[in-house]
Structure formats: C-alpha cells, structure tokens
Amino acid sequence: QVTLKESGRVVLKPTETLTLTCTVSGFSLNDARVGWSWIRQPPGKALEWLAHIFSNDGKSYNTSLKNRVTISKDTSRSQVMLSMTNMDPVDTATYFCARLSTWAYDFDYWGQGILVTVSS
Amino acid sequence: IVLTQSPGTLSLSPGERATLSCRASQRIDSKFLTWYQQKRGQAPRRLIYGASTRHPDTPERFSGSGSRTDFTLTISRLEPEDFAVYYCQHYDGSLYTFGQGTNLEVK
C-alpha cells in the first residue's frame, strides 16, 4: 500500500522560506516508473502543480513560480522535500505531495495535504 | 493550454445522471487527460485516466469520454458519496494543468 505524508512548519511570516517533507511508504523512490510531485491548493481554489522529481534526479518546475521552488529527495529516508523562498500571504494553501504516473503523466496517489499559512 | 470545466456548479439528486465537461483551449492527447474527485477536507483521488480508463478502485458508474478538445465525465446514477468537486487535469510535456473544478452538490 502506497502512502504519502507531508510534514513541516505550518505557519510562516512573509519573506520566510517554506520547507516541507513528504515521507513515502510502500514504494521505492528508486522506481523509474514513477515520479514525485508537489501540488498546492489555496483555500476554496483550484489545484496548482509546483514541481516534480524522478528517480534519476531529473526535475521540472512550474515556471510561474519564478525560481522560488526547489524539489529534492533523500532516497535512503524515502523522503521528497520542497523548498519555497520568499513566502507571501498569497502562498497560503494546502500543499500536497503526490506520486506521478509516467504512463498518463497524472497523479495516482496523494498525501493528505498540509495547510500552510503565511501571515505577519 | 487552459482547461475550462462546466458547469461551475451542478445541482442534482441521488439517482440522477451527472454530466461534467472539460474543454481544452487547444487539441490535446487524450492519453494525458485525467479526472479527479475531491471531497471536502480531503486530497484529490484519481478516478479516470487516459480520458476513459477507470482507476482500479473507481466504481463502474463513473465513465470518461472525449477527444481533441472536449472531454466528459459521466456518473450514471449518483450515490450520496459522489457529491464532491471534480477536476480535470492535463500534461502538455512541460506543465501540468488543472481545470477550475465542477462542484457537484445535492439538489
């Protein structure tokens, strides 16, 4: 059974850096058939893809975030990390990690999400 | 590519048939069109991928169809647990895009 769980600081002040960790169970980060993504959802709004990473460490980012986002992984700990700099109140959202299927390039397993609030 | 879902809100009763639309701003490969269901306070759940293939645990009352720019999610007979928000999603080779969602509510 594949499970993903997000963790990290949930309240930040403007200009701080967000760091989130996704811990994956039941599936290896070394498996080349899948990737791992971060997706966010502001309250009451639609989903927005942020980044993905593959087993070979290949990465891709949503260019609308203007180089604020970094994705990385620690295979030995089965963790995928997200860093986002210069946080602003508009970045308040639930952040999800998800497994990326490379057959359909979609997201077949999701974490429960973590609500991050940015406020002064 | 922009995905536009309609209607924004759909009010139906249990037992009725639901038809949800997802329109792409240009022709897309149907292999990369996925539908998700999201219940309040939960993560999205994949229902249909490749425009028409059900995820292993998706009930048979859910079906997907369409091609080129127009895609449809149909729920043949609504169950109480089907009232939720539904999103379509596409990958264009560099960007994953979601529609704005259709809120399926109880009439």
PDB file of C-alpha atoms in Angstrom:
ATOM      1  CA  GLN A   1       0.000   0.000   0.000  1.00  0.00           C
ATOM      2  CA  VAL A   2       1.432   3.332  -1.087  1.00  0.00           C
ATOM      3  CA  THR A   3       1.120   6.112   1.455  1.00  0.00           C
ATOM      4  CA  LEU A   4       2.467   9.659   1.456  1.00  0.00           C
ATOM      5  CA  LYS A   5       2.541  12.043   4.389  1.00  0.00           C
ATOM      6  CA  GLU A   6       3.504  15.703   4.401  1.00  0.00           C
ATOM      7  CA  SER A   7       5.178  17.429   7.336  1.00  0.00           C
ATOM      8  CA  GLY A   8       6.778  20.776   8.123  1.00  0.00           C
ATOM      9  CA  ARG A   9       6.177  24.181   9.655  1.00  0.00           C
ATOM     10  CA  VAL A  10       2.606  25.277   9.065  1.00  0.00           C
ATOM     11  CA  VAL A  11       2.792  28.972   9.987  1.00  0.00           C
ATOM     12  CA  LEU A  12       5.290  31.322   8.358  1.00  0.00           C
ATOM     13  CA  LYS A  13       5.838  35.038   8.204  1.00  0.00           C
ATOM     14  CA  PRO A  14       6.197  36.909   4.886  1.00  0.00           C
ATOM     15  CA  THR A  15       9.673  36.557   3.295  1.00  0.00           C
ATOM     16  CA  GLU A  16      10.410  33.315   5.196  1.00  0.00           C
ATOM     17  CA  THR A  17      11.294  30.082   3.415  1.00  0.00           C
ATOM     18  CA  LEU A  18       8.901  27.136   3.392  1.00  0.00           C
ATOM     19  CA  THR A  19      10.387  23.687   3.845  1.00  0.00           C
ATOM     20  CA  LEU A  20       8.142  20.629   3.559  1.00  0.00           C
ATOM     21  CA  THR A  21       8.889  16.921   3.657  1.00  0.00           C
ATOM     22  CA  CYS A  22       6.888  14.107   2.112  1.00  0.00           C
ATOM     23  CA  THR A  23       7.554  10.693   3.612  1.00  0.00           C
ATOM     24  CA  VAL A  24       6.685   7.821   1.273  1.00  0.00           C
ATOM     25  CA  SER A  25       5.827   4.325   2.450  1.00  0.00           C
ATOM     26  CA  GLY A  26       5.123   1.185   0.455  1.00  0.00           C
ATOM     27  CA  PHE A  27       7.017   2.237  -2.674  1.00  0.00           C
ATOM     28  CA  SER A  28      10.639   2.893  -3.555  1.00  0.00           C
ATOM     29  CA  LEU A  29      11.824   6.322  -4.669  1.00  0.00           C
ATOM     30  CA  ASN A  30      14.276   4.416  -6.874  1.00  0.00           C
ATOM     31  CA  ASP A  31      11.493   3.039  -9.065  1.00  0.00           C
ATOM     32  CA  ALA A  32      11.910   4.575 -12.516  1.00  0.00           C
ATOM     33  CA  ARG A  33       8.274   4.060 -13.466  1.00  0.00           C
ATOM     34  CA  VAL A  34       7.078   6.958 -11.343  1.00  0.00           C
ATOM     35  CA  GLY A  35       7.989  10.443 -10.209  1.00  0.00           C
ATOM     36  CA  TRP A  36       7.073  12.552  -7.194  1.00  0.00           C
ATOM     37  CA  SER A  37       5.359  15.912  -7.243  1.00  0.00           C
ATOM     38  CA  TRP A  38       4.234  18.799  -5.091  1.00  0.00           C
ATOM     39  CA  ILE A  39       0.867  20.418  -5.779  1.00  0.00           C
ATOM     40  CA  ARG A  40      -0.866  23.178  -3.836  1.00  0.00           C
ATOM     41  CA  GLN A  41      -4.414  24.418  -3.390  1.00  0.00           C
ATOM     42  CA  PRO A  42      -5.302  27.822  -1.921  1.00  0.00           C
ATOM     43  CA  PRO A  43      -8.449  27.758   0.237  1.00  0.00           C
ATOM     44  CA  GLY A  44     -11.510  27.371  -1.977  1.00  0.00           C
ATOM     45  CA  LYS A  45      -9.465  27.427  -5.176  1.00  0.00           C
ATOM     46  CA  ALA A  46      -8.158  25.042  -7.793  1.00  0.00           C
ATOM     47  CA  LEU A  47      -5.044  22.892  -7.786  1.00  0.00           C
ATOM     48  CA  GLU A  48      -1.659  24.160  -8.973  1.00  0.00           C
ATOM     49  CA  TRP A  49       1.285  21.896  -9.817  1.00  0.00           C
ATOM     50  CA  LEU A  50       4.603  23.111  -8.414  1.00  0.00           C
ATOM     51  CA  ALA A  51       7.371  20.633  -9.271  1.00  0.00           C
ATOM     52  CA  HIS A  52       8.310  17.018  -9.912  1.00  0.00           C
ATOM     53  CA  ILE A  53      11.373  14.824  -9.449  1.00  0.00           C
ATOM     54  CA  PHE A  54      12.281  11.410 -10.846  1.00  0.00           C
ATOM     55  CA  SER A  55      14.446   8.540  -9.634  1.00  0.00           C
ATOM     56  CA  ASN A  56      17.353   9.752 -11.806  1.00  0.00           C
ATOM     57  CA  ASP A  57      17.068  13.139 -10.049  1.00  0.00           C
ATOM     58  CA  GLY A  58      15.551  14.769 -13.126  1.00  0.00           C
ATOM     59  CA  LYS A  59      13.436  17.754 -12.068  1.00  0.00           C
ATOM     60  CA  SER A  60      10.888  20.118 -13.562  1.00  0.00           C
ATOM     61  CA  TYR A  61       9.236  23.230 -12.165  1.00  0.00           C
ATOM     62  CA  ASN A  62       6.215  25.404 -12.784  1.00  0.00           C
ATOM     63  CA  THR A  63       7.884  28.435 -14.334  1.00  0.00           C
ATOM     64  CA  SER A  64       5.181  30.757 -12.983  1.00  0.00           C
ATOM     65  CA  LEU A  65       6.849  30.475  -9.580  1.00  0.00           C
ATOM     66  CA  LYS A  66       9.893  32.288 -10.916  1.00  0.00           C
ATOM     67  CA  ASN A  67      12.653  30.122  -9.455  1.00  0.00           C
ATOM     68  CA  ARG A  68      11.317  30.244  -5.882  1.00  0.00           C
ATOM     69  CA  VAL A  69      10.816  26.471  -5.692  1.00  0.00           C
ATOM     70  CA  THR A  70      13.341  23.665  -5.211  1.00  0.00           C
ATOM     71  CA  ILE A  71      12.458  19.974  -5.081  1.00  0.00           C
ATOM     72  CA  SER A  72      14.821  17.298  -3.824  1.00  0.00           C
ATOM     73  CA  LYS A  73      14.756  13.775  -2.439  1.00  0.00           C
ATOM     74  CA  ASP A  74      16.526  11.573   0.073  1.00  0.00           C
ATOM     75  CA  THR A  75      16.118   8.035  -1.175  1.00  0.00           C
ATOM     76  CA  SER A  76      17.639   6.475   1.949  1.00  0.00           C
ATOM     77  CA  ARG A  77      14.935   8.108   4.065  1.00  0.00           C
ATOM     78  CA  SER A  78      12.223   7.711   1.400  1.00  0.00           C
ATOM     79  CA  GLN A  79      11.516  11.424   1.537  1.00  0.00           C
ATOM     80  CA  VAL A  80      10.782  14.120  -1.030  1.00  0.00           C
ATOM     81  CA  MET A  81      11.346  17.731   0.005  1.00  0.00           C
ATOM     82  CA  LEU A  82      10.022  21.072  -1.178  1.00  0.00           C
ATOM     83  CA  SER A  83      11.575  24.447  -0.523  1.00  0.00           C
ATOM     84  CA  MET A  84       9.879  27.717  -1.471  1.00  0.00           C
ATOM     85  CA  THR A  85      11.547  31.036  -0.806  1.00  0.00           C
ATOM     86  CA  ASN A  86      10.138  34.479  -0.095  1.00  0.00           C
ATOM     87  CA  MET A  87       6.750  33.303   1.099  1.00  0.00           C
ATOM     88  CA  ASP A  88       3.817  35.703   0.812  1.00  0.00           C
ATOM     89  CA  PRO A  89       0.252  35.572   2.138  1.00  0.00           C
ATOM     90  CA  VAL A  90      -0.924  34.570  -1.362  1.00  0.00           C
ATOM     91  CA  ASP A  91       1.081  31.364  -0.885  1.00  0.00           C
ATOM     92  CA  THR A  92      -1.292  30.301   1.883  1.00  0.00           C
ATOM     93  CA  ALA A  93      -2.553  26.931   0.704  1.00  0.00           C
ATOM     94  CA  THR A  94      -2.773  23.231   1.353  1.00  0.00           C
ATOM     95  CA  TYR A  95       0.358  21.617  -0.040  1.00  0.00           C
ATOM     96  CA  PHE A  96       0.074  18.053  -1.301  1.00  0.00           C
ATOM     97  CA  CYS A  97       2.711  15.589  -2.341  1.00  0.00           C
ATOM     98  CA  ALA A  98       1.651  13.051  -4.943  1.00  0.00           C
ATOM     99  CA  ARG A  99       3.055  10.140  -6.899  1.00  0.00           C
ATOM    100  CA  LEU A 100       3.352  10.859 -10.593  1.00  0.00           C
ATOM    101  CA  SER A 101       2.455   8.084 -13.005  1.00  0.00           C
ATOM    102  CA  THR A 102       4.676   8.256 -16.077  1.00  0.00           C
ATOM    103  CA  TRP A 103       2.150   6.360 -18.184  1.00  0.00           C
ATOM    104  CA  ALA A 104      -0.501   9.065 -18.115  1.00  0.00           C
ATOM    105  CA  TYR A 105       1.554  11.833 -16.503  1.00  0.00           C
ATOM    106  CA  ASP A 106      -1.006  12.216 -13.770  1.00  0.00           C
ATOM    107  CA  PHE A 107      -1.146  11.755 -10.008  1.00  0.00           C
ATOM    108  CA  ASP A 108      -2.268   8.349  -8.800  1.00  0.00           C
ATOM    109  CA  TYR A 109      -1.545   8.565  -5.077  1.00  0.00           C
ATOM    110  CA  TRP A 110      -1.736  11.644  -2.868  1.00  0.00           C
ATOM    111  CA  GLY A 111      -0.787  12.622   0.646  1.00  0.00           C
ATOM    112  CA  GLN A 112      -3.425  14.077   2.954  1.00  0.00           C
ATOM    113  CA  GLY A 113      -2.007  17.563   2.485  1.00  0.00           C
ATOM    114  CA  ILE A 114      -0.672  20.134   4.917  1.00  0.00           C
ATOM    115  CA  LEU A 115      -2.173  23.600   5.346  1.00  0.00           C
ATOM    116  CA  VAL A 116       0.493  26.292   5.302  1.00  0.00           C
ATOM    117  CA  THR A 117      -0.483  29.774   6.452  1.00  0.00           C
ATOM    118  CA  VAL A 118       1.597  32.854   5.705  1.00  0.00           C
ATOM    119  CA  SER A 119       0.767  35.808   7.881  1.00  0.00           C
ATOM    120  CA  SER A 120       2.540  38.648   9.607  1.00  0.00           C
TER     121      SER A 120
ATOM    122  CA  ILE B   1      -3.244  25.016 -22.521  1.00  0.00           C
ATOM    123  CA  VAL B   2      -6.238  26.126 -20.448  1.00  0.00           C
ATOM    124  CA  LEU B   3      -8.819  23.625 -19.226  1.00  0.00           C
ATOM    125  CA  THR B   4     -12.307  25.057 -18.744  1.00  0.00           C
ATOM    126  CA  GLN B   5     -14.786  22.997 -16.770  1.00  0.00           C
ATOM    127  CA  SER B   6     -18.525  23.422 -16.932  1.00  0.00           C
ATOM    128  CA  PRO B   7     -20.791  23.908 -15.241  1.00  0.00           C
ATOM    129  CA  GLY B   8     -19.156  25.528 -12.256  1.00  0.00           C
ATOM    130  CA  THR B   9     -21.833  24.073 -10.014  1.00  0.00           C
ATOM    131  CA  LEU B  10     -24.175  21.184 -10.809  1.00  0.00           C
ATOM    132  CA  SER B  11     -27.159  20.553  -8.539  1.00  0.00           C
ATOM    133  CA  LEU B  12     -28.640  17.070  -8.804  1.00  0.00           C
ATOM    134  CA  SER B  13     -30.367  14.473  -6.678  1.00  0.00           C
ATOM    135  CA  PRO B  14     -29.166  10.989  -5.770  1.00  0.00           C
ATOM    136  CA  GLY B  15     -30.099   8.544  -8.505  1.00  0.00           C
ATOM    137  CA  GLU B  16     -29.786  11.128 -11.278  1.00  0.00           C
ATOM    138  CA  ARG B  17     -27.221  11.151 -14.067  1.00  0.00           C
ATOM    139  CA  ALA B  18     -24.398  13.705 -13.956  1.00  0.00           C
ATOM    140  CA  THR B  19     -22.511  15.002 -16.964  1.00  0.00           C
ATOM    141  CA  LEU B  20     -19.424  17.142 -16.368  1.00  0.00           C
ATOM    142  CA  SER B  21     -17.470  18.841 -19.133  1.00  0.00           C
ATOM    143  CA  CYS B  22     -13.786  19.717 -19.547  1.00  0.00           C
ATOM    144  CA  ARG B  23     -12.810  21.750 -22.595  1.00  0.00           C
ATOM    145  CA  ALA B  24      -9.192  22.352 -23.625  1.00  0.00           C
ATOM    146  CA  SER B  25      -8.111  25.596 -25.285  1.00  0.00           C
ATOM    147  CA  GLN B  26      -6.367  23.542 -27.995  1.00  0.00           C
ATOM    148  CA  ARG B  27      -6.312  19.963 -29.153  1.00  0.00           C
ATOM    149  CA  ILE B  28      -4.717  17.599 -26.611  1.00  0.00           C
ATOM    150  CA  ASP B  29      -3.664  13.963 -26.499  1.00  0.00           C
ATOM    151  CA  SER B  30      -6.426  12.125 -24.665  1.00  0.00           C
ATOM    152  CA  LYS B  31      -3.795   9.847 -23.080  1.00  0.00           C
ATOM    153  CA  PHE B  32      -2.928  12.776 -20.815  1.00  0.00           C
ATOM    154  CA  LEU B  33      -6.418  13.730 -19.642  1.00  0.00           C
ATOM    155  CA  THR B  34      -7.317  12.684 -16.088  1.00  0.00           C
ATOM    156  CA  TRP B  35     -10.326  13.246 -13.847  1.00  0.00           C
ATOM    157  CA  TYR B  36     -10.137  13.558 -10.041  1.00  0.00           C
ATOM    158  CA  GLN B  37     -12.715  13.683  -7.277  1.00  0.00           C
ATOM    159  CA  GLN B  38     -12.084  15.804  -4.194  1.00  0.00           C
ATOM    160  CA  LYS B  39     -14.254  15.678  -1.113  1.00  0.00           C
ATOM    161  CA  ARG B  40     -14.192  18.496   1.415  1.00  0.00           C
ATOM    162  CA  GLY B  41     -11.077  18.395   3.538  1.00  0.00           C
ATOM    163  CA  GLN B  42      -9.524  15.522   1.594  1.00  0.00           C
ATOM    164  CA  ALA B  43      -6.889  15.079  -1.064  1.00  0.00           C
ATOM    165  CA  PRO B  44      -7.972  14.571  -4.662  1.00  0.00           C
ATOM    166  CA  ARG B  45      -8.489  10.988  -5.759  1.00  0.00           C
ATOM    167  CA  ARG B  46      -7.813   9.816  -9.315  1.00  0.00           C
ATOM    168  CA  LEU B  47     -10.965   8.484 -10.973  1.00  0.00           C
ATOM    169  CA  ILE B  48     -10.277   8.272 -14.697  1.00  0.00           C
ATOM    170  CA  TYR B  49      -7.011   8.468 -16.646  1.00  0.00           C
ATOM    171  CA  GLY B  50      -6.276   8.383 -20.332  1.00  0.00           C
ATOM    172  CA  ALA B  51      -9.667  10.102 -20.741  1.00  0.00           C
ATOM    173  CA  SER B  52     -11.619   6.852 -20.332  1.00  0.00           C
ATOM    174  CA  THR B  53      -9.773   4.270 -18.188  1.00  0.00           C
ATOM    175  CA  ARG B  54     -11.067   3.822 -14.676  1.00  0.00           C
ATOM    176  CA  HIS B  55      -8.560   3.786 -11.785  1.00  0.00           C
ATOM    177  CA  PRO B  56      -8.655   0.304 -10.180  1.00  0.00           C
ATOM    178  CA  ASP B  57     -10.968   1.258  -7.321  1.00  0.00           C
ATOM    179  CA  THR B  58     -13.254   3.607  -9.286  1.00  0.00           C
ATOM    180  CA  PRO B  59     -16.874   2.390  -9.348  1.00  0.00           C
ATOM    181  CA  GLU B  60     -18.302   1.408 -12.726  1.00  0.00           C
ATOM    182  CA  ARG B  61     -20.929   4.176 -12.569  1.00  0.00           C
ATOM    183  CA  PHE B  62     -18.106   6.606 -13.419  1.00  0.00           C
ATOM    184  CA  SER B  63     -17.114   6.828 -17.077  1.00  0.00           C
ATOM    185  CA  GLY B  64     -14.972   9.163 -19.130  1.00  0.00           C
ATOM    186  CA  SER B  65     -15.098  10.005 -22.810  1.00  0.00           C
ATOM    187  CA  GLY B  66     -13.977  12.560 -25.328  1.00  0.00           C
ATOM    188  CA  SER B  67     -11.159  13.540 -27.623  1.00  0.00           C
ATOM    189  CA  ARG B  68      -9.349  16.544 -29.120  1.00  0.00           C
ATOM    190  CA  THR B  69     -10.694  19.454 -27.059  1.00  0.00           C
ATOM    191  CA  ASP B  70     -13.873  18.126 -25.447  1.00  0.00           C
ATOM    192  CA  PHE B  71     -13.974  15.614 -22.614  1.00  0.00           C
ATOM    193  CA  THR B  72     -16.794  14.391 -20.405  1.00  0.00           C
ATOM    194  CA  LEU B  73     -17.079  12.677 -17.041  1.00  0.00           C
ATOM    195  CA  THR B  74     -20.382  10.892 -16.584  1.00  0.00           C
ATOM    196  CA  ILE B  75     -21.784   9.451 -13.393  1.00  0.00           C
ATOM    197  CA  SER B  76     -24.603   7.165 -14.438  1.00  0.00           C
ATOM    198  CA  ARG B  77     -26.570   7.119 -11.210  1.00  0.00           C
ATOM    199  CA  LEU B  78     -25.494   9.385  -8.376  1.00  0.00           C
ATOM    200  CA  GLU B  79     -24.801   7.906  -4.969  1.00  0.00           C
ATOM    201  CA  PRO B  80     -24.712  10.108  -1.834  1.00  0.00           C
ATOM    202  CA  GLU B  81     -20.905   9.772  -1.651  1.00  0.00           C
ATOM    203  CA  ASP B  82     -20.462  11.182  -5.189  1.00  0.00           C
ATOM    204  CA  PHE B  83     -21.260  14.773  -4.211  1.00  0.00           C
ATOM    205  CA  ALA B  84     -17.866  16.465  -4.342  1.00  0.00           C
ATOM    206  CA  VAL B  85     -15.696  18.681  -6.527  1.00  0.00           C
ATOM    207  CA  TYR B  86     -14.346  17.203  -9.752  1.00  0.00           C
ATOM    208  CA  TYR B  87     -11.219  18.362 -11.566  1.00  0.00           C
ATOM    209  CA  CYS B  88      -9.766  17.520 -14.949  1.00  0.00           C
ATOM    210  CA  GLN B  89      -6.002  17.630 -15.492  1.00  0.00           C
ATOM    211  CA  HIS B  90      -3.653  17.557 -18.479  1.00  0.00           C
ATOM    212  CA  TYR B  91       0.082  17.340 -19.112  1.00  0.00           C
ATOM    213  CA  ASP B  92       1.452  19.124 -22.201  1.00  0.00           C
ATOM    214  CA  GLY B  93       5.057  17.985 -21.979  1.00  0.00           C
ATOM    215  CA  SER B  94       6.248  20.628 -19.554  1.00  0.00           C
ATOM    216  CA  LEU B  95       3.315  21.784 -17.433  1.00  0.00           C
ATOM    217  CA  TYR B  96       0.560  20.014 -15.523  1.00  0.00           C
ATOM    218  CA  THR B  97      -2.680  21.989 -15.734  1.00  0.00           C
ATOM    219  CA  PHE B  98      -5.892  21.579 -13.759  1.00  0.00           C
ATOM    220  CA  GLY B  99      -9.340  22.864 -14.577  1.00  0.00           C
ATOM    221  CA  GLN B 100     -11.065  25.126 -12.077  1.00  0.00           C
ATOM    222  CA  GLY B 101     -13.391  22.345 -10.946  1.00  0.00           C
ATOM    223  CA  THR B 102     -17.080  21.464 -11.017  1.00  0.00           C
ATOM    224  CA  ASN B 103     -18.881  21.405  -7.679  1.00  0.00           C
ATOM    225  CA  LEU B 104     -21.452  18.611  -7.741  1.00  0.00           C
ATOM    226  CA  GLU B 105     -23.946  19.392  -4.989  1.00  0.00           C
ATOM    227  CA  VAL B 106     -27.139  17.873  -3.670  1.00  0.00           C
ATOM    228  CA  LYS B 107     -30.269  19.492  -5.059  1.00  0.00           C
TER     229      LYS B 107
END
